[in-house]
Amino acid sequence: MALHVRHPIWLRQVRPAGARTFASLYTMESFARAMVASVIPIQAYEILQSEQAVSVLYTLVSLLGLSATLFMPVLIRRFARRWVYTAGALFLALGSLFFIVDTLAGQALGMLFRVVGSSALSITLNLYIMDHIRKTEFIRTESLRMAWSTFAWTGGPTLGILLYTHYGIYAAHGAVAVLVFILLAMFWYYRLSDNEMIVAGKNRALNPVSSIGRFIAQPRLRLAWLIAFGRSCYWTTFFVYGPLFMVIAGEGELAGGLLVSAGNILLFTAIFWGKAGKRYGARQVIGFAFAAMGLILFAAGWVSTTAPLITGAFLLCGAFFTIALDTLGSIVFMRSVRSYERSQMAAVYRTYLDFAELAPPLVYSIILVFFGVGSVFVTLGLLMVVCAVVSWRYVPRSM
């Protein structure tokens, strides 16, 4: 006698994962992270009462986060991606609980849990995208993901500050916990499946050092890392030294805040860059964007404090071209990585973010001993020119 199993109706009605699936997950994750992005440094300063001490704290947390990122493939192989993604989301919520303690130890643990959680979410989401999206649809998926996240990164930080200043620390970090719950509900509703190719390859070495060696040995992966590192260096500089420049130039903190908000609003142009990538190819757009950023940064450094508003406009123009790299830059990695080693290589690739948060402040601290604040933009412009030349030379025309 045949046995018939009736599944809940809602299970059959879930559509296969597509571009909007990942755009919605990334947007909700972005809201959870953006909500306290501006609160965390303020809270750290209130505890430490020293800009230098805050910088040291961020550096130590970044170094620990880098170590955790490299070991992420071990966790993915041991527990499966769905559980690592779930743990990453819960780490964001746990981080908020530590922040509420409002002590130095709580601040450090909250920042560390937040970094590790963000790393887990980023790596696993990219793996899911590579599993469920055809290579020909990567550009559309990434452009939609960036465009939807505009709402999170534009409104999230402002809303978080309002909650923190008007209703206190519990309201700001409590909102993160609520958003994490919504994110997890969406994730498990979509029922994303793991790639069997990753399970099949579990006999391969999982040593993080071996993964780094494998990554470095592949030219296209090195190229993908450089592209991601270059555009992340721009964002690090824009978000930290943009507002600082406005204060130094006498325009005030409000001008710095408006500059950052305007840069976030530009994320909606990812749709435009996605269409440009389809029409002209990722290689042309990536090379052009880096070259334009280099020229704009040279101009910003030349004008500097003599006309700070014009310099701010230059930085916004640079942000416009950086969004092209946000939209298309990861395509090089997604189309180059081998399916059986995606988890290991994705973890090494993700280190671009950690290095982009560590390297620029270190280099700038040396440069600023001898030159004015405009030298920061010129130095970054030199890196953009290098990235432009390498991109034009080595990104395949087929991309």
Coordinates of N, CA and C in Angstrom, one line a residue, residues 116-222:
V116 N 32.8 38.7 14.3 CA 32.7 37.2 14.0 C 31.4 36.9 13.3
G117 N 30.3 37.5 13.9 CA 29.0 37.2 13.3 C 28.8 37.8 11.9
S118 N 29.3 38.9 11.7 CA 29.3 39.5 10.3 C 30.1 38.7 9.4
S119 N 31.2 38.2 9.8 CA 32.1 37.4 9.0 C 31.3 36.1 8.6
A120 N 30.7 35.4 9.5 CA 30.0 34.2 9.3 C 28.8 34.4 8.3
L121 N 28.1 35.5 8.5 CA 27.0 35.8 7.6 C 27.5 36.2 6.2
S122 N 28.5 36.9 6.1 CA 29.1 37.3 4.8 C 29.6 36.1 4.0
I123 N 30.3 35.2 4.6 CA 30.9 34.1 3.9 C 29.8 33.1 3.5
T124 N 28.9 32.8 4.4 CA 27.9 31.8 4.1 C 26.9 32.3 3.0
L125 N 26.6 33.6 3.1 CA 25.7 34.2 2.1 C 26.3 34.1 0.7
N126 N 27.6 34.5 0.6 CA 28.3 34.4 -0.7 C 28.3 33.0 -1.2
L127 N 28.5 32.0 -0.4 CA 28.5 30.6 -0.8 C 27.1 30.2 -1.3
Y128 N 26.0 30.7 -0.6 CA 24.7 30.4 -1.1 C 24.4 31.0 -2.5
I129 N 24.9 32.2 -2.6 CA 24.7 32.9 -3.9 C 25.4 32.1 -5.0
M130 N 26.6 31.7 -4.8 CA 27.3 30.9 -5.8 C 26.7 29.6 -6.1
D131 N 25.9 29.0 -5.2 CA 25.2 27.8 -5.4 C 24.0 27.9 -6.2
H132 N 23.2 29.0 -5.9 CA 21.9 29.1 -6.4 C 21.7 30.1 -7.6
I133 N 22.7 30.9 -7.9 CA 22.6 31.9 -9.0 C 23.6 31.5 -10.1
R134 N 23.0 31.5 -11.3 CA 23.9 31.2 -12.5 C 24.9 32.3 -12.7
K135 N 26.1 31.9 -13.2 CA 27.2 32.9 -13.4 C 26.7 34.1 -14.2
T136 N 25.9 33.8 -15.2 CA 25.4 34.9 -16.0 C 24.5 35.9 -15.3
E137 N 24.0 35.5 -14.1 CA 23.1 36.3 -13.3 C 23.8 37.0 -12.1
F138 N 25.1 36.8 -12.0 CA 25.8 37.4 -10.8 C 25.7 38.9 -10.8
I139 N 25.8 39.5 -12.0 CA 25.8 41.0 -12.0 C 24.5 41.5 -11.6
R140 N 23.4 40.9 -12.1 CA 22.0 41.4 -11.7 C 21.8 41.1 -10.2
T141 N 22.3 40.0 -9.7 CA 22.1 39.7 -8.2 C 22.8 40.7 -7.3
E142 N 24.1 41.0 -7.7 CA 24.9 41.9 -6.9 C 24.4 43.3 -6.9
S143 N 23.9 43.7 -8.1 CA 23.4 45.1 -8.2 C 22.1 45.3 -7.4
L144 N 21.3 44.2 -7.5 CA 20.0 44.3 -6.7 C 20.3 44.3 -5.2
R145 N 21.3 43.5 -4.8 CA 21.6 43.4 -3.4 C 22.1 44.7 -2.9
M146 N 23.0 45.4 -3.6 CA 23.6 46.7 -3.2 C 22.5 47.7 -3.2
A147 N 21.6 47.7 -4.2 CA 20.6 48.7 -4.3 C 19.6 48.6 -3.1
W148 N 19.1 47.4 -2.8 CA 18.2 47.2 -1.7 C 18.8 47.6 -0.4
S149 N 20.1 47.4 -0.2 CA 20.8 47.7 1.1 C 20.9 49.3 1.3
T150 N 20.6 50.0 0.3 CA 20.6 51.5 0.4 C 19.7 51.9 1.6
F151 N 18.5 51.3 1.7 CA 17.6 51.7 2.8 C 18.2 51.4 4.2
A152 N 18.9 50.3 4.3 CA 19.5 50.0 5.6 C 20.6 50.9 6.0
W153 N 21.6 51.1 5.0 CA 22.8 51.9 5.4 C 22.5 53.4 5.4
T154 N 21.4 53.8 4.8 CA 21.0 55.3 4.9 C 20.2 55.6 6.2
G155 N 19.2 54.7 6.4 CA 18.4 55.0 7.6 C 18.8 54.4 8.9
G156 N 19.5 53.2 8.8 CA 19.9 52.5 10.0 C 20.7 53.3 11.0
P157 N 21.9 53.8 10.6 CA 22.7 54.5 11.5 C 22.0 55.7 12.2
T158 N 21.2 56.5 11.4 CA 20.5 57.6 12.0 C 19.4 57.1 13.0
L159 N 18.7 56.1 12.7 CA 17.7 55.6 13.6 C 18.4 55.0 14.9
G160 N 19.5 54.4 14.7 CA 20.2 53.9 15.9 C 20.7 55.0 16.8
I161 N 21.2 56.1 16.3 CA 21.6 57.2 17.1 C 20.4 57.8 17.8
L162 N 19.3 57.9 17.1 CA 18.1 58.5 17.7 C 17.6 57.6 18.9
L163 N 17.6 56.3 18.7 CA 17.2 55.4 19.8 C 18.2 55.5 21.0
Y164 N 19.4 55.6 20.7 CA 20.5 55.7 21.7 C 20.4 57.0 22.5
T165 N 20.2 58.1 21.8 CA 20.2 59.4 22.5 C 18.9 59.7 23.2
H166 N 17.8 59.2 22.7 CA 16.5 59.5 23.2 C 15.9 58.5 24.2
Y167 N 16.3 57.2 23.9 CA 15.7 56.1 24.7 C 16.7 55.3 25.4
G168 N 18.0 55.5 25.1 CA 19.0 54.8 25.9 C 19.6 53.6 25.2
I169 N 20.5 53.0 25.9 CA 21.3 51.9 25.3 C 20.5 50.6 25.0
Y170 N 19.5 50.4 25.9 CA 18.6 49.2 25.7 C 17.8 49.2 24.4
A171 N 17.3 50.4 24.1 CA 16.5 50.6 22.9 C 17.3 50.3 21.6
A172 N 18.5 50.9 21.6 CA 19.4 50.8 20.4 C 19.8 49.4 20.1
H173 N 20.3 48.7 21.2 CA 20.8 47.3 21.0 C 19.6 46.3 21.0
G174 N 18.5 46.7 21.6 CA 17.4 45.8 21.6 C 16.8 45.7 20.2
A175 N 16.8 46.8 19.5 CA 16.4 46.8 18.1 C 17.1 45.8 17.2
V176 N 18.4 45.7 17.5 CA 19.3 44.8 16.8 C 18.8 43.3 17.0
A177 N 18.5 43.0 18.2 CA 18.0 41.7 18.5 C 16.7 41.4 17.8
V178 N 15.8 42.3 17.7 CA 14.5 42.1 17.0 C 14.8 41.9 15.5
L179 N 15.7 42.7 14.9 CA 16.0 42.5 13.5 C 16.7 41.2 13.2
V180 N 17.5 40.7 14.1 CA 18.2 39.4 14.0 C 17.1 38.3 14.0
F181 N 16.1 38.4 14.8 CA 15.0 37.4 14.9 C 14.3 37.4 13.5
I182 N 14.0 38.6 12.9 CA 13.3 38.7 11.6 C 14.2 38.0 10.6
L183 N 15.5 38.3 10.6 CA 16.5 37.8 9.6 C 16.5 36.3 9.7
L184 N 16.5 35.7 10.9 CA 16.5 34.2 11.0 C 15.2 33.6 10.5
A185 N 14.1 34.3 10.8 CA 12.8 33.8 10.3 C 12.8 33.8 8.8
M186 N 13.3 34.8 8.2 CA 13.4 34.8 6.7 C 14.3 33.7 6.2
F187 N 15.4 33.6 6.8 CA 16.4 32.6 6.3 C 15.8 31.2 6.4
W188 N 15.2 30.8 7.5 CA 14.7 29.5 7.6 C 13.4 29.3 6.7
Y189 N 12.7 30.3 6.5 CA 11.6 30.2 5.6 C 12.0 29.9 4.1
Y190 N 13.2 30.5 3.7 CA 13.7 30.3 2.4 C 14.2 28.9 2.2
R191 N 14.7 28.2 3.3 CA 15.2 26.9 3.3 C 16.2 26.7 2.2
L192 N 17.3 27.5 2.3 CA 18.4 27.4 1.4 C 19.2 26.1 1.6
S193 N 19.5 25.4 0.5 CA 20.2 24.1 0.7 C 21.7 24.3 0.5
D194 N 22.5 23.3 1.1 CA 23.9 23.3 1.0 C 24.3 22.7 -0.3
N195 N 25.5 23.0 -0.8 CA 26.0 22.5 -2.0 C 26.7 21.1 -1.7
E196 N 26.3 20.1 -2.4 CA 26.9 18.8 -2.2 C 28.3 18.7 -2.6
M197 N 28.8 19.6 -3.5 CA 30.2 19.6 -3.9 C 31.1 19.9 -2.7
I198 N 30.6 20.7 -1.8 CA 31.4 21.1 -0.6 C 31.5 19.9 0.3
V199 N 30.5 19.1 0.5 CA 30.5 17.9 1.3 C 31.5 16.9 0.7
A200 N 31.4 16.8 -0.7 CA 32.3 15.8 -1.3 C 33.7 16.1 -1.2
G201 N 34.1 17.3 -1.0 CA 35.5 17.7 -0.9 C 36.0 17.7 0.5
K202 N 35.4 17.1 1.5 CA 35.8 17.2 2.8 C 37.1 16.5 3.1
N203 N 37.7 15.8 2.2 CA 39.0 15.2 2.5 C 40.1 16.1 2.2
R204 N 39.8 17.3 1.7 CA 40.9 18.2 1.4 C 41.3 19.0 2.6
A205 N 42.5 19.5 2.6 CA 43.0 20.1 3.8 C 42.2 21.3 4.2
L206 N 42.0 21.4 5.5 CA 41.2 22.6 6.0 C 42.1 23.5 6.8
N207 N 43.4 23.3 6.9 CA 44.3 24.1 7.6 C 44.2 25.5 7.0
P208 N 43.9 26.6 7.8 CA 43.9 27.9 7.3 C 45.1 28.4 6.6
V209 N 46.3 27.9 7.0 CA 47.5 28.3 6.4 C 47.6 27.7 5.0
S210 N 47.1 26.4 4.8 CA 47.1 25.8 3.5 C 46.1 26.5 2.6
S211 N 45.0 27.0 3.2 CA 44.0 27.7 2.4 C 44.6 29.0 1.8
I212 N 45.4 29.7 2.7 CA 46.0 30.9 2.2 C 47.0 30.6 1.1
G213 N 47.7 29.6 1.2 CA 48.7 29.2 0.1 C 47.9 28.9 -1.2
R214 N 46.8 28.1 -1.1 CA 46.0 27.8 -2.2 C 45.5 29.1 -2.9
F215 N 45.0 30.0 -2.1 CA 44.5 31.2 -2.6 C 45.5 32.0 -3.3
I216 N 46.7 32.2 -2.7 CA 47.8 33.0 -3.3 C 48.3 32.4 -4.6
A217 N 48.2 31.1 -4.7 CA 48.7 30.4 -5.9 C 47.8 30.6 -7.1
Q218 N 46.6 31.2 -6.9 CA 45.7 31.3 -8.1 C 45.6 32.8 -8.4
P219 N 46.1 33.2 -9.6 CA 46.2 34.6 -10.0 C 44.9 35.3 -10.0
R220 N 43.8 34.7 -10.4 CA 42.5 35.4 -10.5 C 42.0 35.6 -9.1
L221 N 42.2 34.8 -8.2 CA 41.8 35.0 -6.8 C 42.6 36.1 -6.2
R222 N 43.9 36.2 -6.5 CA 44.7 37.4 -6.0 C 44.1 38.7 -6.6

